[in-house]
CSV table of C-alpha atoms in Angstrom, one decimal:
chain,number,residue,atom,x,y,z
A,416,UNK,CA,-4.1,42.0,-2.1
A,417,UNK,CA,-0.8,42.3,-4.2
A,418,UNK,CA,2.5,40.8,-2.4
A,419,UNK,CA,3.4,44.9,-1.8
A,420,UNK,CA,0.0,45.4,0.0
A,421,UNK,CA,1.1,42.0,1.6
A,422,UNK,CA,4.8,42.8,2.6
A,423,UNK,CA,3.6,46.1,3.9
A,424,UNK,CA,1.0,44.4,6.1
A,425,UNK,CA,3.7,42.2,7.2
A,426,UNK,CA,5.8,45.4,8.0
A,427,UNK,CA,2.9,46.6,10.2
A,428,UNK,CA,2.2,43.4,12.3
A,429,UNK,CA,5.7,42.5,12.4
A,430,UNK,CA,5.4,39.3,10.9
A,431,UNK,CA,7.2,38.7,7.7
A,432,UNK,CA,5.1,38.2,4.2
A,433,UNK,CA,4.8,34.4,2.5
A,434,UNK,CA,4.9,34.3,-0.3
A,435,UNK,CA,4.6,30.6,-0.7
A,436,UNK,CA,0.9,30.8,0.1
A,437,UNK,CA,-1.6,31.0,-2.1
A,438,UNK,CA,-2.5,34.2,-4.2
A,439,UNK,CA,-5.8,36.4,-2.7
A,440,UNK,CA,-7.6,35.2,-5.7
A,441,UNK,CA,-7.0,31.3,-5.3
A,442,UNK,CA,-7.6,31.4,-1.6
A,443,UNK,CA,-10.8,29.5,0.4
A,444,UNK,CA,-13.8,30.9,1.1
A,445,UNK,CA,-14.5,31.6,4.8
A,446,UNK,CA,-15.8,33.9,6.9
A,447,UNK,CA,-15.5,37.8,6.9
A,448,UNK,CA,-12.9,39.2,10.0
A,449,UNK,CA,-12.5,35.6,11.1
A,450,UNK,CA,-9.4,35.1,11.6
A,451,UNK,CA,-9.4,32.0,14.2
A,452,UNK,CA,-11.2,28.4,12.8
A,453,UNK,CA,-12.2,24.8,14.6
A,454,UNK,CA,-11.4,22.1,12.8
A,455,UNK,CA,-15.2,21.4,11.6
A,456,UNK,CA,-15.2,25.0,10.0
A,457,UNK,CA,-12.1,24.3,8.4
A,458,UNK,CA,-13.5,20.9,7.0
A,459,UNK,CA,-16.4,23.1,6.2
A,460,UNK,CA,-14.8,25.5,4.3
A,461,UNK,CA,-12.2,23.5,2.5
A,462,UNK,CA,-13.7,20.1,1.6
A,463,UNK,CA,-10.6,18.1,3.8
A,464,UNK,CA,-11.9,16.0,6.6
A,465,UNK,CA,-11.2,16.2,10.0
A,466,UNK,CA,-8.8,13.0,9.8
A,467,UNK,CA,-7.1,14.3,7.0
A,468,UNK,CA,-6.1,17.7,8.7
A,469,UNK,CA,-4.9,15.9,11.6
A,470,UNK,CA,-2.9,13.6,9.3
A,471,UNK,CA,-1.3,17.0,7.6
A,472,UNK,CA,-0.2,17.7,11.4
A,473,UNK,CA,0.6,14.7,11.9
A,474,UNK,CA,3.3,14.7,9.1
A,475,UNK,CA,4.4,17.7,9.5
A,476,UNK,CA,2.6,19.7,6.3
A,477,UNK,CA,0.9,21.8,9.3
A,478,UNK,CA,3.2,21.7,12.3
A,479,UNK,CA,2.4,24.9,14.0
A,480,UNK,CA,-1.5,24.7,14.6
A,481,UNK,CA,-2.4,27.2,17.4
A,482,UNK,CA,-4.6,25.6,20.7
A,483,UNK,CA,-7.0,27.2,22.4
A,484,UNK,CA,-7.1,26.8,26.5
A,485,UNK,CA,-9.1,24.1,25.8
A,486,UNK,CA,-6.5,21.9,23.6
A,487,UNK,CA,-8.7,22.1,20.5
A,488,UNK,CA,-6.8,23.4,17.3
A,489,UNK,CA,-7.7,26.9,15.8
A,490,UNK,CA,-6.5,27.6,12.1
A,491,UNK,CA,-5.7,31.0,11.4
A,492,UNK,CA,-6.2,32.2,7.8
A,493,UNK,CA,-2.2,32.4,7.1
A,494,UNK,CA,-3.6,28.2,7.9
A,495,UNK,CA,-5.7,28.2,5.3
A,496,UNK,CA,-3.9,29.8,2.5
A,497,UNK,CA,-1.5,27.0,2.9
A,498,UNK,CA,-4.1,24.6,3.2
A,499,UNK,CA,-4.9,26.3,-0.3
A,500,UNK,CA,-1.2,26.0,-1.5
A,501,UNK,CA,-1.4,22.3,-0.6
A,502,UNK,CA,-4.4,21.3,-2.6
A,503,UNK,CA,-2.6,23.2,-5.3
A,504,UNK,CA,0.4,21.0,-5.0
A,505,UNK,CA,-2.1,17.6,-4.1
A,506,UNK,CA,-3.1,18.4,-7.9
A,507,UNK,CA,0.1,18.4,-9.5
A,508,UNK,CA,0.5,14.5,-8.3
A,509,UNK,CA,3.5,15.8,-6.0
A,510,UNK,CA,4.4,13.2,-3.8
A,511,UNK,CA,3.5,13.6,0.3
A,512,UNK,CA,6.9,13.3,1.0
A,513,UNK,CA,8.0,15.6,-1.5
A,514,UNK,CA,4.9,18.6,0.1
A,515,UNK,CA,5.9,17.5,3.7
A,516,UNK,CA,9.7,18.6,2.3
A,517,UNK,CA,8.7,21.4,0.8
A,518,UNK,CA,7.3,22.5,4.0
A,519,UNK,CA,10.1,22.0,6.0
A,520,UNK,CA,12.4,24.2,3.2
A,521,UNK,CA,9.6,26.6,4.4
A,522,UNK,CA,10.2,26.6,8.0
A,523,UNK,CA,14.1,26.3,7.4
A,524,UNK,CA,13.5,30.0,6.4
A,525,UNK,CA,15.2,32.1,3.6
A,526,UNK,CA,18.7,29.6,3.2
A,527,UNK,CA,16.7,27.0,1.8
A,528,UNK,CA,14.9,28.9,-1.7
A,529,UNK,CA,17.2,27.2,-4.1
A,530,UNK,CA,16.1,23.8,-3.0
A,531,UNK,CA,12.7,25.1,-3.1
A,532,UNK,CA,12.9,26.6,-6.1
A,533,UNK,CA,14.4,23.2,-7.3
A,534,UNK,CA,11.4,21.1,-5.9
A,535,UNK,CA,8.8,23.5,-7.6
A,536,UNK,CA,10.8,23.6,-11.0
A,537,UNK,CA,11.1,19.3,-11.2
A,538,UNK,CA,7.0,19.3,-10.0
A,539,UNK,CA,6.5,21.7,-13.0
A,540,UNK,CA,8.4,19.3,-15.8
A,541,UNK,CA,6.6,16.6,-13.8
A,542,UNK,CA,2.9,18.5,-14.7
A,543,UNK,CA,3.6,20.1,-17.9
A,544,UNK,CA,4.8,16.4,-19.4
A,545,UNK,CA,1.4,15.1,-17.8
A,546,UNK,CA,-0.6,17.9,-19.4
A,547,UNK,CA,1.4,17.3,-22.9
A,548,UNK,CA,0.5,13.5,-22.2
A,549,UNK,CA,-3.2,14.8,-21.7
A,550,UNK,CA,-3.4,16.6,-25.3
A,551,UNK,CA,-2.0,13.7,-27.2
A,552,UNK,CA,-5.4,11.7,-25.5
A,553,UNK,CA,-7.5,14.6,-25.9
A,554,UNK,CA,-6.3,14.7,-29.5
A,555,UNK,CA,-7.4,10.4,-30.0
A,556,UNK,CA,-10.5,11.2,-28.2
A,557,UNK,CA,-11.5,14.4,-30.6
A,558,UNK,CA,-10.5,11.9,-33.6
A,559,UNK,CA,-12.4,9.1,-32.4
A,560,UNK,CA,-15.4,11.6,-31.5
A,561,UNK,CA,-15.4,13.0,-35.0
A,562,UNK,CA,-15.5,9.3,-36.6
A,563,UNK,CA,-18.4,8.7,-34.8
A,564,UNK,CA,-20.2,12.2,-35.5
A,565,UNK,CA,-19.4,11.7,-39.3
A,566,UNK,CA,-20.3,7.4,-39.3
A,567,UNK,CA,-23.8,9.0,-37.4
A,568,UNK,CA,-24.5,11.5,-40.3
A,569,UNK,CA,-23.5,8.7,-43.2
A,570,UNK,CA,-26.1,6.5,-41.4
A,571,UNK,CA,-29.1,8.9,-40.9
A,572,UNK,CA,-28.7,10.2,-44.5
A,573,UNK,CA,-28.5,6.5,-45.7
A,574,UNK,CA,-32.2,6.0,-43.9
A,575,UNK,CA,-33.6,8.9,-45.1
């Protein structure tokens, strides 16, 4: 689904499209039509245990888990894309306290993109230094690997 198939969704169930969830194509596998999950489905589905989505409540990354009659929690799929958004964010080493901000920007509504827009920008410098820092030890390890390959070969054509 593109954001415009997304915003005009929104327009017809009157909720308003975000955009700060993860893309269609990034987002967790789970059941056709369902749009309503117990905790053990989303553990299931998503590889988080049960402690740690309560802890996300806890927190504040998922404040506005729906109940049933019952008191037990039911994730929605809007849920689960940001569960997917989250893991995204987990990845790039972002701090807790920096996600748990980030989702509060979120709530705060529209007022509050430049700060987000801030946070995401500083995680990116943050990742794309990291990946840099990753090529330089890539680039060692493919030396070292070569030296090894080549000493290998010198050595089996010296015994044959």
């Amino acid at each position: 689904m593109t954001v415009m198939e997304t915003t005009a969704e929104a327009a017809e169930t009157g909720t308003s499209p975000d955009v700060c969830v993860a893309p269609p194509e990034q987002r967790l596998r789970r059941p056709d039509g369902q749009d309503s999950y117990t905790i053990s489905e989303v553990v299931a589905c998503t590889g988080l245990t049960a402690h740690t989505l309560r802890w996300y409540e806890r927190i504040g990354l998922m404040p506005h888990i729906d109940r049933s009659h019952t008191g037990q929690r039911r994730y929605s799929n809007r849920d689960l894309d940001w569960l997917g958004l989250v893991g995204k964010l987990r990845l790039t080493g972002m701090p807790v306290a920096d996600m748990v901000r980030y989702a509060e920007l979120v709530r705060e509504g529209d007022d509050t993109y430049l700060e987000r827009y801030e946070l995401l920008e500083a995680t990116r410098r943050d990742v794309r230094s990291r990946i840099a820092e990753l090529q330089d030890t890539l680039a060692v390890l493919d030396r070292k690997i070569t030296f090894y390959a080549d000493a290998g070969r010198a050595l089996a054509s010296e015994r044959s």
